[in-house]
Tab-separated table of C-alpha atoms and ligand atoms in Angstrom:
chain	number	residue	atom	x	y	z
A	1	MET	CA	-26.061	-5.833	13.057
A	2	GLU	CA	-23.851	-7.922	15.370
A	3	LYS	CA	-20.212	-6.526	15.684
A	4	ILE	CA	-17.676	-8.856	13.827
A	5	GLY	CA	-14.450	-9.904	15.513
A	6	PHE	CA	-11.385	-8.361	13.986
A	7	ALA	CA	-7.645	-9.038	14.889
A	8	LEU	CA	-4.391	-7.393	14.046
A	9	ILE	CA	-0.955	-8.878	13.180
A	10	GLY	CA	1.785	-6.192	13.414
A	11	ALA	CA	1.263	-3.511	15.967
A	12	GLY	CA	3.605	-0.988	14.263
A	13	LEU	CA	2.966	2.404	12.778
A	14	TRP	CA	0.367	1.075	10.104
A	15	GLY	CA	-1.127	-1.437	12.573
A	16	HIS	CA	-2.214	1.358	14.747
A	17	ALA	CA	-4.331	2.717	11.867
A	18	HIS	CA	-6.068	-0.843	11.358
A	19	ALA	CA	-6.537	-1.144	15.188
A	20	ASN	CA	-8.284	2.165	15.113
A	21	VAL	CA	-10.754	1.359	12.356
A	22	TYR	CA	-11.628	-2.312	13.832
A	23	ALA	CA	-12.286	-0.757	17.335
A	24	THR	CA	-14.409	2.137	16.205
A	25	HIS	CA	-16.300	0.721	13.101
A	26	PRO	CA	-19.906	0.215	14.004
A	27	TYR	CA	-19.723	-3.406	12.207
A	28	ALA	CA	-16.516	-4.287	13.870
A	29	ARG	CA	-14.777	-4.804	17.242
A	30	LEU	CA	-11.137	-5.339	17.970
A	31	VAL	CA	-10.803	-8.774	19.635
A	32	ALA	CA	-6.928	-9.248	19.617
A	33	VAL	CA	-3.466	-7.817	18.726
A	34	CYS	CA	-0.268	-9.747	18.019
A	35	ASP	CA	3.188	-8.323	17.497
A	36	VAL	CA	6.518	-10.394	17.702
A	37	VAL	CA	7.733	-7.581	19.995
A	38	GLU	CA	5.695	-8.106	23.102
A	39	GLU	CA	5.953	-4.465	24.265
A	40	LYS	CA	4.298	-3.254	21.187
A	41	ALA	CA	1.508	-5.781	21.211
A	42	LYS	CA	1.017	-4.979	24.895
A	43	ASP	CA	0.912	-1.385	24.431
A	44	LEU	CA	-1.459	-1.416	21.434
A	45	ALA	CA	-3.887	-4.101	23.123
A	46	ARG	CA	-3.903	-2.097	26.387
A	47	GLN	CA	-5.052	1.017	24.521
A	48	TYR	CA	-8.071	-0.905	23.498
A	49	GLY	CA	-8.447	-3.252	26.378
A	50	VAL	CA	-8.058	-6.551	24.419
A	51	PRO	CA	-5.648	-9.637	24.677
A	52	TRP	CA	-2.210	-9.469	22.987
A	53	TYR	CA	-0.185	-12.207	21.619
A	54	VAL	CA	3.454	-12.788	20.373
A	55	ASP	CA	2.532	-15.643	18.252
A	56	TYR	CA	-0.193	-15.267	15.473
A	57	ARG	CA	-0.683	-18.958	15.454
A	58	GLU	CA	-1.910	-18.903	18.965
A	59	MET	CA	-4.211	-15.919	18.339
A	60	LEU	CA	-5.711	-17.527	15.484
A	61	LYS	CA	-7.334	-20.358	17.582
A	62	ASP	CA	-9.774	-17.589	18.988
A	63	HIS	CA	-12.971	-18.465	17.122
A	64	GLU	CA	-14.388	-14.959	17.774
A	65	ILE	CA	-11.926	-13.600	15.220
A	66	LYS	CA	-13.388	-13.584	11.798
A	67	ALA	CA	-11.077	-11.205	9.853
A	68	VAL	CA	-7.367	-10.233	10.318
A	69	GLY	CA	-5.369	-7.107	9.473
A	70	ILE	CA	-1.701	-7.820	8.479
A	71	ALA	CA	0.479	-4.942	8.873
A	72	THR	CA	4.046	-6.657	9.081
A	73	PRO	CA	6.942	-5.341	7.087
A	74	ASP	CA	6.664	-5.481	3.354
A	75	PHE	CA	8.951	-8.700	3.325
A	76	ALA	CA	6.866	-10.277	6.039
A	77	HIS	CA	3.464	-10.721	4.830
A	78	CYS	CA	3.391	-14.274	3.434
A	79	ASP	CA	3.551	-16.592	6.545
A	80	PRO	CA	0.978	-14.697	8.656
A	81	LEU	CA	-1.209	-14.340	5.697
A	82	VAL	CA	-1.186	-18.220	4.567
A	83	GLU	CA	-1.876	-19.077	8.283
A	84	CYS	CA	-4.843	-16.730	8.399
A	85	VAL	CA	-6.167	-18.152	5.151
A	86	LYS	CA	-5.683	-21.733	6.524
A	87	ALA	CA	-7.650	-20.693	9.693
A	88	GLY	CA	-10.582	-19.358	7.779
A	89	LYS	CA	-10.229	-15.736	8.394
A	90	ALA	CA	-10.724	-12.988	6.013
A	91	VAL	CA	-7.631	-10.931	5.369
A	92	LEU	CA	-6.592	-7.216	4.694
A	93	VAL	CA	-2.996	-7.515	3.936
A	94	GLU	CA	-0.780	-4.316	3.597
A	95	LYS	CA	0.760	-3.745	0.337
A	96	PRO	CA	2.790	-5.362	-1.458
A	97	LEU	CA	1.082	-8.550	-1.296
A	98	ALA	CA	4.538	-10.206	-1.447
A	99	THR	CA	8.167	-9.328	-2.555
A	100	THR	CA	9.307	-12.576	-3.972
A	101	ARG	CA	7.698	-14.924	-6.520
A	102	GLU	CA	7.866	-18.012	-4.081
A	103	ASP	CA	5.811	-16.119	-1.567
A	104	VAL	CA	3.185	-15.075	-4.227
A	105	ASP	CA	2.947	-18.781	-5.160
A	106	ARG	CA	2.574	-20.035	-1.561
A	107	ILE	CA	-0.281	-17.320	-0.865
A	108	MET	CA	-2.046	-18.142	-4.165
A	109	GLU	CA	-1.827	-21.869	-3.488
A	110	ALA	CA	-3.342	-21.202	0.010
A	111	ILE	CA	-6.028	-19.081	-1.387
A	112	THR	CA	-7.192	-21.546	-3.873
A	113	ARG	CA	-6.892	-24.492	-1.369
A	114	TYR	CA	-8.703	-22.897	1.486
A	115	SER	CA	-11.089	-20.606	-0.657
A	116	GLY	CA	-9.320	-17.697	1.033
A	117	ARG	CA	-10.870	-14.116	1.158
A	118	VAL	CA	-7.958	-11.581	0.694
A	119	MET	CA	-7.857	-7.835	-0.040
A	120	VAL	CA	-4.599	-6.030	-0.559
A	121	ASP	CA	-4.573	-2.582	0.932
A	122	PHE	CA	-3.963	-0.468	-2.399
A	123	HIS	CA	-5.671	2.480	-0.815
A	124	ALA	CA	-4.971	5.023	-3.456
A	125	ARG	CA	-7.991	3.393	-5.202
A	126	TRP	CA	-10.058	5.226	-2.504
A	127	SER	CA	-8.325	8.573	-3.077
A	128	PRO	CA	-11.057	10.965	-4.333
A	129	PRO	CA	-8.920	12.453	-7.330
A	130	ILE	CA	-7.954	8.890	-8.501
A	131	ALA	CA	-11.536	7.604	-8.331
A	132	VAL	CA	-12.703	10.928	-10.207
A	133	ALA	CA	-10.087	10.417	-12.782
A	134	LYS	CA	-11.173	6.714	-13.099
A	135	GLU	CA	-14.724	7.847	-13.980
A	136	CYS	CA	-13.585	10.630	-16.228
A	137	ILE	CA	-11.349	7.875	-18.374
A	138	GLU	CA	-14.294	5.320	-18.167
A	139	ARG	CA	-16.770	7.923	-19.630
A	140	GLY	CA	-14.382	8.286	-22.529
A	141	GLU	CA	-13.805	12.022	-21.806
A	142	LEU	CA	-10.033	11.658	-22.714
A	143	GLY	CA	-10.747	9.823	-25.662
A	144	ARG	CA	-8.396	6.678	-26.240
A	145	ILE	CA	-5.589	6.922	-23.539
A	146	ILE	CA	-2.065	7.196	-25.029
A	147	SER	CA	0.245	7.722	-22.179
A	148	ALA	CA	0.482	8.460	-18.288
A	149	TYR	CA	3.157	9.836	-16.155
A	150	TYR	CA	3.182	9.141	-12.344
A	151	ARG	CA	5.516	10.132	-9.945
A	152	LEU	CA	5.244	9.033	-6.359
A	153	ASN	CA	8.224	9.717	-4.051
A	154	ASP	CA	8.919	9.896	-0.373
A	155	THR	CA	11.129	12.337	1.651
A	156	ILE	CA	14.267	10.706	2.948
A	157	SER	CA	12.889	10.680	6.574
A	158	VAL	CA	10.812	7.628	5.462
A	159	PRO	CA	13.845	5.304	4.978
A	160	MET	CA	16.074	7.108	7.396
A	161	SER	CA	13.786	7.437	10.391
A	162	MET	CA	10.165	6.010	9.924
A	163	LEU	CA	10.930	2.675	8.627
A	164	SER	CA	13.326	0.484	10.623
A	165	TRP	CA	13.506	-2.152	7.823
A	166	ALA	CA	13.981	0.102	4.921
A	167	ALA	CA	17.121	-1.667	3.915
A	168	LYS	CA	15.055	-4.892	3.664
A	169	SER	CA	12.497	-3.303	1.259
A	170	SER	CA	12.989	-0.361	-1.349
A	171	ILE	CA	10.859	2.546	-2.657
A	172	LEU	CA	9.770	0.146	-5.330
A	173	TRP	CA	7.927	-2.126	-2.910
A	174	PHE	CA	6.930	0.602	-0.554
A	175	LEU	CA	5.313	3.427	-3.083
A	176	GLY	CA	6.239	1.849	-6.457
A	177	SER	CA	3.485	-0.948	-5.588
A	178	HIS	CA	0.938	1.772	-5.263
A	179	THR	CA	2.104	3.555	-8.433
A	180	VAL	CA	1.784	0.268	-10.585
A	181	ASP	CA	-1.681	-0.740	-9.079
A	182	THR	CA	-2.969	2.757	-9.471
A	183	LEU	CA	-1.961	2.844	-13.216
A	184	ARG	CA	-3.499	-0.857	-13.729
A	185	PHE	CA	-6.696	0.454	-11.943
A	186	LEU	CA	-7.117	3.690	-14.047
A	187	LEU	CA	-6.123	2.308	-17.260
A	188	SER	CA	-8.019	-1.004	-16.791
A	189	ASP	CA	-4.923	-2.713	-18.593
A	190	GLU	CA	-1.876	-4.832	-17.527
A	191	VAL	CA	1.763	-4.027	-17.959
A	192	LYS	CA	3.509	-6.210	-20.597
A	193	ARG	CA	6.989	-4.915	-20.643
A	194	VAL	CA	9.175	-2.542	-18.574
A	195	TYR	CA	12.594	-0.793	-18.802
A	196	SER	CA	13.934	0.763	-15.705
A	197	VAL	CA	17.164	2.566	-14.803
A	198	SER	CA	17.993	2.985	-11.165
A	199	ARG	CA	20.629	5.021	-9.105
A	200	SER	CA	22.296	4.103	-5.843
A	201	GLU	CA	24.117	6.758	-3.966
A	202	VAL	CA	22.605	8.801	-1.308
A	203	LEU	CA	20.894	6.040	0.901
A	204	VAL	CA	23.911	3.653	0.332
A	205	LYS	CA	26.333	6.431	1.987
A	206	LYS	CA	23.858	6.777	4.779
A	207	GLY	CA	24.134	2.991	5.536
A	208	ILE	CA	20.908	1.946	3.859
A	209	ASP	CA	21.885	-0.399	0.982
A	210	VAL	CA	18.792	0.324	-1.366
A	211	PRO	CA	18.686	2.290	-4.525
A	212	ASP	CA	17.769	5.944	-4.142
A	213	ILE	CA	15.637	6.145	-7.428
A	214	PHE	CA	14.041	3.937	-10.147
A	215	GLN	CA	12.796	5.629	-13.338
A	216	THR	CA	10.818	3.162	-15.469
A	217	THR	CA	8.993	3.036	-18.610
A	218	LEU	CA	5.871	0.584	-18.597
A	219	GLU	CA	4.328	-0.514	-21.897
A	220	PHE	CA	0.725	-1.899	-21.355
A	221	LYS	CA	-0.800	-4.546	-23.351
A	222	SER	CA	-3.017	-2.137	-25.271
A	223	GLY	CA	-0.076	0.004	-26.166
A	224	ILE	CA	-0.322	2.712	-23.551
A	225	ILE	CA	3.113	3.960	-22.368
A	226	ALA	CA	3.608	5.074	-18.759
A	227	GLN	CA	6.540	6.678	-17.237
A	228	ILE	CA	6.943	6.258	-13.630
A	229	GLU	CA	9.284	7.697	-11.107
A	230	ASN	CA	9.965	6.311	-7.476
A	231	ASN	CA	12.481	7.907	-5.082
A	232	TRP	CA	13.135	7.767	-1.460
A	233	ILE	CA	15.518	10.626	-1.163
A	234	VAL	CA	13.159	13.948	-1.602
A	235	PRO	CA	14.718	16.382	0.804
A	236	ASN	CA	12.784	16.750	3.927
A	237	THR	CA	12.047	20.433	3.472
A	238	ASN	CA	9.609	19.239	0.833
A	239	PRO	CA	6.143	20.598	2.124
A	240	ASN	CA	4.598	16.950	2.441
A	241	VAL	CA	6.149	13.721	2.975
A	242	ASN	CA	5.125	12.420	-0.416
A	243	ASP	CA	5.870	14.091	-3.795
A	244	THR	CA	3.079	13.041	-6.253
A	245	LYS	CA	2.223	14.166	-9.598
A	246	LEU	CA	0.142	12.247	-12.041
A	247	ASN	CA	-0.670	13.061	-15.684
A	248	VAL	CA	-2.999	10.879	-18.105
A	249	LEU	CA	-2.954	11.956	-21.807
A	250	GLY	CA	-5.711	10.646	-24.284
A	251	SER	CA	-6.487	11.530	-27.894
A	252	LYS	CA	-9.140	13.959	-26.754
A	253	GLY	CA	-8.090	15.422	-23.318
A	254	MET	CA	-5.518	15.168	-20.374
A	255	ILE	CA	-5.990	15.034	-16.608
A	256	ASN	CA	-3.077	16.516	-14.495
A	257	MET	CA	-2.792	16.174	-10.528
A	258	ASP	CA	-0.478	17.485	-8.066
A	259	LEU	CA	-1.639	15.750	-4.733
A	260	THR	CA	0.941	16.966	-2.477
A	261	HIS	CA	1.821	20.604	-3.561
A	262	ASN	CA	-1.741	21.415	-4.412
A	263	GLN	CA	-1.952	24.788	-2.402
A	264	ALA	CA	-5.488	24.039	-1.145
A	265	PHE	CA	-3.903	24.447	2.303
A	266	GLU	CA	-0.619	26.142	3.006
A	267	ARG	CA	0.787	26.557	6.427
A	268	TYR	CA	3.472	29.256	7.154
A	269	LEU	CA	5.162	29.023	10.657
A	270	GLU	CA	8.171	30.873	12.045
A	271	ASP	CA	10.470	28.061	11.174
A	272	ARG	CA	8.844	26.300	8.177
A	273	ALA	CA	6.081	26.400	5.585
A	274	ASP	CA	4.354	23.161	4.573
A	275	HIS	CA	1.147	21.676	3.230
A	276	PRO	CA	-0.462	19.559	5.771
A	277	ASP	CA	-2.098	16.290	4.676
A	278	ILE	CA	-6.057	16.748	3.838
A	279	LEU	CA	-6.345	13.839	1.598
A	280	VAL	CA	-4.465	10.925	3.027
A	281	LYS	CA	-5.318	10.529	6.785
A	282	PRO	CA	-6.423	13.969	8.501
A	283	LEU	CA	-8.040	13.853	11.773
A	284	VAL	CA	-11.637	15.227	11.479
A	285	HIS	CA	-13.548	15.812	14.981
A	286	GLY	CA	-11.383	13.173	16.440
A	287	LYS	CA	-12.065	10.655	13.720
A	288	TYR	CA	-9.266	9.525	11.332
A	289	THR	CA	-10.493	10.100	7.751
A	290	GLY	CA	-8.856	9.962	4.293
A	291	PHE	CA	-8.623	7.504	1.760
A	292	ALA	CA	-5.794	5.468	3.796
A	293	TYR	CA	-8.454	4.967	6.359
A	294	GLU	CA	-11.436	4.520	3.840
A	295	SER	CA	-9.876	1.461	2.435
A	296	ILE	CA	-9.639	-0.331	5.745
A	297	ARG	CA	-13.256	0.611	6.411
A	298	ASP	CA	-14.253	-0.770	3.098
A	299	PHE	CA	-12.642	-3.970	4.116
A	300	VAL	CA	-14.718	-4.092	7.263
A	301	GLU	CA	-17.948	-3.275	5.494
A	302	ARG	CA	-17.314	-6.092	2.757
A	303	VAL	CA	-16.400	-8.543	5.465
A	304	ALA	CA	-19.668	-7.722	7.220
A	305	THR	CA	-21.919	-7.749	3.892
A	306	GLY	CA	-20.136	-10.392	2.183
A	307	ARG	CA	-19.597	-8.327	-0.911
A	308	ASP	CA	-16.557	-8.898	-3.032
A	309	PHE	CA	-13.442	-6.969	-2.335
A	310	LEU	CA	-12.449	-4.277	-4.638
A	311	VAL	CA	-8.845	-5.273	-4.635
A	312	THR	CA	-8.042	-8.923	-4.762
A	313	ALA	CA	-4.887	-11.147	-4.183
A	314	GLU	CA	-4.537	-11.492	-8.015
A	315	ASP	CA	-4.319	-7.771	-8.176
A	316	GLY	CA	-1.451	-8.082	-5.535
A	317	ALA	CA	0.057	-10.843	-7.330
A	318	LYS	CA	0.302	-8.893	-10.688
A	319	VAL	CA	1.780	-5.757	-9.133
A	320	THR	CA	4.472	-8.059	-7.375
A	321	SER	CA	5.268	-9.675	-10.877
A	322	VAL	CA	5.639	-6.221	-12.479
A	323	ILE	CA	7.740	-4.791	-9.483
A	324	LEU	CA	9.960	-7.953	-9.681
A	325	SER	CA	10.530	-7.251	-13.695
A	326	ILE	CA	11.285	-3.672	-13.019
A	327	MET	CA	14.056	-4.785	-10.416
A	328	GLU	CA	15.367	-7.334	-13.210
A	329	SER	CA	15.330	-4.633	-15.900
A	330	ALA	CA	17.309	-2.298	-13.550
A	331	LYS	CA	19.802	-4.796	-12.789
A	332	LYS	CA	20.295	-6.067	-16.600
A	333	ARG	CA	19.874	-2.617	-17.835
A	334	GLU	CA	17.615	-3.945	-20.556
A	335	PRO	CA	13.786	-3.951	-21.141
A	336	VAL	CA	12.080	-7.004	-19.665
A	337	ASP	CA	8.914	-8.827	-20.496
A	338	VAL	CA	6.564	-9.244	-17.412
A	339	VAL	CA	6.215	-13.057	-16.336
A	340	TYR	CA	2.762	-13.241	-14.728
B	1	NAD	N1	4.211	3.436	7.648
B	1	NAD	C1	2.944	3.798	6.901
B	1	NAD	O1	2.796	5.068	6.653
B	1	NAD	C2	2.303	2.703	5.964
B	1	NAD	C3	1.286	3.054	5.294
B	1	NAD	C4	0.410	2.464	4.649
B	1	NAD	C5	0.931	1.093	4.624
B	1	NAD	N2	2.167	0.436	5.228
B	1	NAD	C6	2.555	-0.890	5.165
B	1	NAD	O2	2.235	-1.382	6.386
B	1	NAD	C7	3.218	-2.497	6.683
B	1	NAD	C8	3.739	-2.254	7.924
B	1	NAD	O3	4.382	-0.929	7.991
B	1	NAD	P1	4.778	-0.059	9.161
B	1	NAD	O4	5.212	1.153	8.825
B	1	NAD	O5	3.573	-0.157	10.200
B	1	NAD	O6	5.916	-1.058	9.973
B	1	NAD	P2	6.457	-1.096	11.614
B	1	NAD	O7	7.821	-1.570	11.592
B	1	NAD	O8	6.094	0.148	12.154
B	1	NAD	O9	5.386	-2.200	12.025
B	1	NAD	C9	5.452	-3.489	11.571
B	1	NAD	C10	5.296	-4.315	13.044
B	1	NAD	O10	5.198	-5.664	12.602
B	1	NAD	C11	5.841	-6.569	13.578
B	1	NAD	N3	6.198	-7.733	13.092
B	1	NAD	C12	7.125	-8.155	12.210
B	1	NAD	N4	7.008	-9.745	11.926
B	1	NAD	C13	5.861	-10.015	12.789
B	1	NAD	C14	5.257	-11.295	12.715
B	1	NAD	N5	5.753	-12.400	12.181
B	1	NAD	N6	4.152	-11.460	13.685
B	1	NAD	C15	3.686	-10.263	14.201
B	1	NAD	N7	4.169	-9.109	14.265
B	1	NAD	C16	5.363	-8.873	13.388
B	1	NAD	C17	7.056	-5.682	13.994
B	1	NAD	O11	7.473	-6.095	15.190
B	1	NAD	C18	6.486	-4.297	13.792
B	1	NAD	O12	5.877	-3.908	15.041
B	1	NAD	C19	4.063	-2.350	5.542
B	1	NAD	O13	3.826	-3.460	4.626
B	1	NAD	C20	4.044	-1.064	4.880
B	1	NAD	O14	4.394	-0.892	3.626
B	1	NAD	C21	2.832	1.451	6.055
């Protein structure tokens, strides 16, 4: 099979993961890299011996580029995405699809008008425990699903040191979007109403003006209730950057997951003890594996074979609607019906 040309917009932390897959996948080759910060574009492009750009509009004129990965900050997905769709490129956009209703509308209009092919990188759907849980639920092993509890938190190092733009996003966009999408996926259902309570203290005192935590009840259309917790202030001594717990309760059974303190691999050193990542993006014989890379590989394979994407722009739009409703509910301190 002839290798297809892929490009990247946003040569930051996660852009490096996209570039790695596009440059090493048997169906793909990395053709170009773009970042508004020239040094970042240059550094990554040199690593793979490809041209770099600071303006994605210039880059998109290259006809060898058939598909693009977008890994700009959470609030900066819309403009490059719309331009890629207009230019006829298939797109893998990082989560969340967008952080405003206006951006969602612009994206969906462009997709309709230009028959855009867009996948949103909700990579938790490729996580083996999540996929196994989905199959258990679909086989009816748990009976009728009654409720779910999903806690997906980050250590405080993520907003404080990892993301330069944390104050312009929030734990809700950064991880809450995964939480909502994973529950939609597992339960094959859509959120009807939300009630969220948030608190702001720790991060605000450290100069990052975003809430520390959102505790949210989701009511699904079928009647399933889910409780979700998203916080950005887990102490850095947590043995993993994430703190993930998931429970699904049905009329005949229950699933319980602890994906970050699972004790399958404990490491004890002189100065610390931790649970190294074996699920999200571990390096195996020099190759990045894990579900965070599998979703990008799946994008490449579906572009190459023309198969439909497993996560669509519609999924991204629905998740953004739910997150906007959670924010509204936390502000009003009352339940809010989700407007799709
Ligand atoms: N950091 C992670 O572990 C991780 C994991 C999965 C997904 N994501 C998602 O990936 C996206 C990027 O996150 P990140 O951590 O890599 O951020 P980052 O800040 O490290 O990288 C973002 C890059 O985009 C560039 N950029 C901004 N606007 C641009 C534009 N208009 N054109 C070209 N480049 C532009 C910035 O200069 C920066 O280099 C986010 O949506 C995030 O939620 C991050």
